PDB file of C-alpha atoms in Angstrom:
ATOM      1  CA  MET X   1      -5.597 -18.382   4.999  1.00 94.00           C
ATOM      2  CA  LYS X   2      -3.925 -15.978   2.594  1.00 97.00           C
ATOM      3  CA  TYR X   3      -4.886 -12.318   2.378  1.00 97.00           C
ATOM      4  CA  VAL X   4      -3.712  -9.370   0.316  1.00 97.00           C
ATOM      5  CA  LEU X   5      -3.489  -6.134   2.290  1.00 97.00           C
ATOM      6  CA  LEU X   6      -3.508  -2.944   0.205  1.00 95.00           C
ATOM      7  CA  MET X   7      -2.328   0.362   1.686  1.00 93.00           C
ATOM      8  CA  PHE X   8      -3.504   3.522  -0.009  1.00 86.00           C
ATOM      9  CA  SER X   9      -2.298   7.093   0.161  1.00 84.00           C
ATOM     10  CA  ASN X  10      -4.041  10.309  -0.656  1.00 79.00           C
ATOM     11  CA  LYS X  11      -2.611  11.498  -3.997  1.00 77.00           C
ATOM     12  CA  GLN X  12      -2.277  15.089  -2.799  1.00 80.00           C
ATOM     13  CA  ASP X  13      -0.427  13.991   0.361  1.00 82.00           C
ATOM     14  CA  TRP X  14       1.849  11.768  -1.732  1.00 82.00           C
ATOM     15  CA  ASP X  15       2.668  14.653  -4.073  1.00 81.00           C
ATOM     16  CA  GLU X  16       3.327  16.985  -1.130  1.00 85.00           C
ATOM     17  CA  MET X  17       5.415  14.480   0.864  1.00 88.00           C
ATOM     18  CA  PRO X  18       8.815  15.877  -0.243  1.00 89.00           C
ATOM     19  CA  ASN X  19       7.772  19.295   1.059  1.00 91.00           C
ATOM     20  CA  THR X  20       5.966  18.275   4.260  1.00 92.00           C
ATOM     21  CA  TRP X  21       7.970  15.320   5.601  1.00 94.00           C
ATOM     22  CA  SER X  22      11.361  15.818   7.212  1.00 95.00           C
ATOM     23  CA  GLU X  23      14.209  13.438   6.435  1.00 94.00           C
ATOM     24  CA  GLN X  24      13.760  11.992   9.946  1.00 96.00           C
ATOM     25  CA  ASP X  25      10.009  11.458   9.329  1.00 96.00           C
ATOM     26  CA  VAL X  26      10.817   9.403   6.234  1.00 93.00           C
ATOM     27  CA  LYS X  27      13.483   7.394   8.090  1.00 95.00           C
ATOM     28  CA  THR X  28      11.049   6.694  10.937  1.00 97.00           C
ATOM     29  CA  MET X  29       8.374   5.480   8.521  1.00 94.00           C
ATOM     30  CA  VAL X  30      10.798   3.265   6.594  1.00 94.00           C
ATOM     31  CA  GLN X  31      12.213   1.795   9.814  1.00 97.00           C
ATOM     32  CA  TYR X  32       8.679   1.064  11.056  1.00 97.00           C
ATOM     33  CA  MET X  33       7.822  -0.721   7.798  1.00 96.00           C
ATOM     34  CA  HIS X  34      11.047  -2.768   7.905  1.00 96.00           C
ATOM     35  CA  GLU X  35      10.337  -3.800  11.503  1.00 97.00           C
ATOM     36  CA  LEU X  36       6.765  -4.760  10.612  1.00 97.00           C
ATOM     37  CA  ASP X  37       7.974  -6.821   7.648  1.00 97.00           C
ATOM     38  CA  ASP X  38      10.756  -8.443   9.709  1.00 97.00           C
ATOM     39  CA  GLY X  39       8.227  -9.462  12.372  1.00 98.00           C
ATOM     40  CA  LEU X  40       5.888 -10.982   9.793  1.00 98.00           C
ATOM     41  CA  ARG X  41       8.821 -12.760   8.142  1.00 98.00           C
ATOM     42  CA  ALA X  42      10.007 -14.142  11.511  1.00 98.00           C
ATOM     43  CA  SER X  43       6.510 -15.431  12.323  1.00 98.00           C
ATOM     44  CA  GLY X  44       6.286 -17.143   8.924  1.00 98.00           C
ATOM     45  CA  GLU X  45       3.228 -15.086   7.962  1.00 98.00           C
ATOM     46  CA  LEU X  46       4.781 -12.882   5.263  1.00 98.00           C
ATOM     47  CA  VAL X  47       4.407 -14.263   1.738  1.00 97.00           C
ATOM     48  CA  GLU X  48       5.338 -11.079  -0.143  1.00 96.00           C
ATOM     49  CA  GLU X  49       5.400  -7.306   0.326  1.00 96.00           C
ATOM     50  CA  ARG X  50       6.145  -4.350  -1.888  1.00 94.00           C
ATOM     51  CA  GLY X  51       6.190  -0.600  -1.592  1.00 91.00           C
ATOM     52  CA  LEU X  52       5.190   1.016  -4.861  1.00 90.00           C
ATOM     53  CA  SER X  53       6.532   4.054  -6.663  1.00 87.00           C
ATOM     54  CA  GLY X  54       4.560   7.265  -6.665  1.00 83.00           C
ATOM     55  CA  PRO X  55       1.712   8.144  -8.996  1.00 81.00           C
ATOM     56  CA  ASP X  56       4.029  10.219 -11.181  1.00 80.00           C
ATOM     57  CA  GLN X  57       5.784   7.003 -12.250  1.00 85.00           C
ATOM     58  CA  MET X  58       2.745   4.853 -12.975  1.00 84.00           C
ATOM     59  CA  LYS X  59       0.801   4.297 -16.167  1.00 84.00           C
ATOM     60  CA  THR X  60      -2.808   3.349 -16.746  1.00 81.00           C
ATOM     61  CA  LEU X  61      -3.869   1.187 -19.697  1.00 85.00           C
ATOM     62  CA  GLN X  62      -7.414   0.708 -20.932  1.00 87.00           C
ATOM     63  CA  ALA X  63      -8.172  -1.692 -23.770  1.00 92.00           C
ATOM     64  CA  GLN X  64     -10.431  -0.549 -26.614  1.00 92.00           C
ATOM     65  CA  ASP X  65     -12.779  -2.768 -28.612  1.00 92.00           C
ATOM     66  CA  ASP X  66     -11.434  -2.023 -32.084  1.00 86.00           C
ATOM     67  CA  ASP X  67      -8.353   0.076 -31.521  1.00 88.00           C
ATOM     68  CA  GLU X  68      -5.040   0.316 -29.764  1.00 91.00           C
ATOM     69  CA  PRO X  69      -5.312   0.483 -25.990  1.00 93.00           C
ATOM     70  CA  ILE X  70      -5.203   3.896 -24.370  1.00 87.00           C
ATOM     71  CA  VAL X  71      -2.101   4.348 -22.212  1.00 88.00           C
ATOM     72  CA  THR X  72      -1.820   7.398 -19.986  1.00 84.00           C
ATOM     73  CA  ASP X  73       0.763   8.524 -17.474  1.00 81.00           C
ATOM     74  CA  GLY X  74      -0.324   8.405 -13.847  1.00 71.00           C
ATOM     75  CA  PRO X  75      -3.628   7.312 -12.378  1.00 65.00           C
ATOM     76  CA  PHE X  76      -7.008   8.281 -13.795  1.00 60.00           C
ATOM     77  CA  SER X  77      -7.400  12.051 -13.493  1.00 59.00           C
ATOM     78  CA  GLU X  78     -10.265  11.711 -11.012  1.00 62.00           C
ATOM     79  CA  THR X  79      -8.243   9.420  -8.730  1.00 63.00           C
ATOM     80  CA  LYS X  80      -7.925  10.735  -5.198  1.00 72.00           C
ATOM     81  CA  GLU X  81      -6.184   7.725  -3.683  1.00 79.00           C
ATOM     82  CA  VAL X  82      -3.245   5.735  -4.995  1.00 82.00           C
ATOM     83  CA  LEU X  83      -1.949   2.320  -4.035  1.00 88.00           C
ATOM     84  CA  ALA X  84       1.180   2.850  -1.929  1.00 89.00           C
ATOM     85  CA  GLY X  85       2.077  -0.760  -1.203  1.00 93.00           C
ATOM     86  CA  TYR X  86       0.837  -4.242  -0.520  1.00 96.00           C
ATOM     87  CA  TRP X  87       1.443  -7.297   1.623  1.00 97.00           C
ATOM     88  CA  VAL X  88       0.461 -10.906   1.012  1.00 97.00           C
ATOM     89  CA  VAL X  89       0.190 -12.734   4.312  1.00 98.00           C
ATOM     90  CA  ASP X  90      -0.758 -16.261   5.312  1.00 98.00           C
ATOM     91  CA  VAL X  91      -2.349 -16.151   8.755  1.00 98.00           C
ATOM     92  CA  ALA X  92      -4.319 -18.450  11.039  1.00 97.00           C
ATOM     93  CA  SER X  93      -7.355 -16.215  11.546  1.00 96.00           C
ATOM     94  CA  GLU X  94      -9.253 -13.132  10.471  1.00 96.00           C
ATOM     95  CA  ALA X  95      -8.440 -11.579  13.835  1.00 97.00           C
ATOM     96  CA  ARG X  96      -4.730 -11.824  13.013  1.00 98.00           C
ATOM     97  CA  VAL X  97      -5.075 -10.213   9.583  1.00 98.00           C
ATOM     98  CA  LEU X  98      -7.077  -7.386  11.176  1.00 97.00           C
ATOM     99  CA  GLU X  99      -4.251  -6.831  13.682  1.00 97.00           C
ATOM    100  CA  ILE X 100      -1.677  -6.712  10.871  1.00 98.00           C
ATOM    101  CA  ALA X 101      -3.872  -4.259   8.929  1.00 97.00           C
ATOM    102  CA  ARG X 102      -4.100  -2.061  12.041  1.00 97.00           C
ATOM    103  CA  GLN X 103      -0.296  -2.058  12.325  1.00 97.00           C
ATOM    104  CA  ILE X 104      -0.052  -0.975   8.689  1.00 96.00           C
ATOM    105  CA  SER X 105      -2.688   1.738   9.137  1.00 95.00           C
ATOM    106  CA  VAL X 106      -0.852   3.343  12.073  1.00 96.00           C
ATOM    107  CA  THR X 107       2.427   3.718  10.185  1.00 95.00           C
ATOM    108  CA  PRO X 108       4.063   6.862  11.546  1.00 96.00           C
ATOM    109  CA  GLY X 109       3.913  10.028   9.500  1.00 94.00           C
ATOM    110  CA  PRO X 110       5.198  13.550  10.114  1.00 94.00           C
ATOM    111  CA  GLY X 111       6.153  14.078  13.729  1.00 94.00           C
ATOM    112  CA  GLY X 112       5.536  10.383  14.435  1.00 94.00           C
ATOM    113  CA  ARG X 113       1.768  10.798  14.288  1.00 95.00           C
ATOM    114  CA  PRO X 114      -0.043   7.715  12.929  1.00 95.00           C
ATOM    115  CA  LEU X 115      -1.106   8.095   9.288  1.00 92.00           C
ATOM    116  CA  ASN X 116      -4.276   6.062   9.902  1.00 92.00           C
ATOM    117  CA  GLN X 117      -4.393   5.280   6.166  1.00 88.00           C
ATOM    118  CA  PRO X 118      -7.067   2.888   4.938  1.00 90.00           C
ATOM    119  CA  VAL X 119      -5.943  -0.711   4.402  1.00 95.00           C
ATOM    120  CA  GLU X 120      -8.058  -2.958   2.203  1.00 95.00           C
ATOM    121  CA  ILE X 121      -8.132  -6.622   3.213  1.00 97.00           C
ATOM    122  CA  HIS X 122      -8.780  -9.118   0.426  1.00 96.00           C
ATOM    123  CA  PRO X 123      -9.019 -12.851   1.176  1.00 96.00           C
ATOM    124  CA  GLU X 124      -7.426 -15.024  -1.471  1.00 93.00           C
ATOM    125  CA  GLY X 125     -10.093 -16.067  -3.949  1.00 87.00           C
ATOM    126  CA  GLN X 126     -10.816 -19.532  -5.189  1.00 80.00           C
ATOM    127  CA  ALA X 127     -11.150 -20.273  -8.898  1.00 78.00           C
ATOM    128  CA  PRO X 128     -14.647 -21.396  -9.929  1.00 80.00           C
ATOM    129  CA  ALA X 129     -14.949 -25.141 -10.375  1.00 73.00           C
TER     130      ALA X 129
END
């Protein structure tokens, strides 16, 4: 079954990352993510994965009934969490997708401590008949 796994980051932590993470912390995190992706690729479970740019590079669009859509820079002002990346996996069981989500959640942060970020798990939906 296919699932989409969404990893979120706290917007404040994301904005402060350049000041609070050492170069080695960033390298450790990136290496961990590459190893996770390589393992999923080798097992045939990885369909797609992407890390996303920070909130300062995103835009939000909201359609309007009788007017041009509203386009703003960044997430909604009240947003506390931002989407940091996603994985699409095709796995044999829910237990396996939960294990992959756990591996994503414990991505190392500063000093190698696990980030323990929330990971949303969305089963692939089926179109209504």
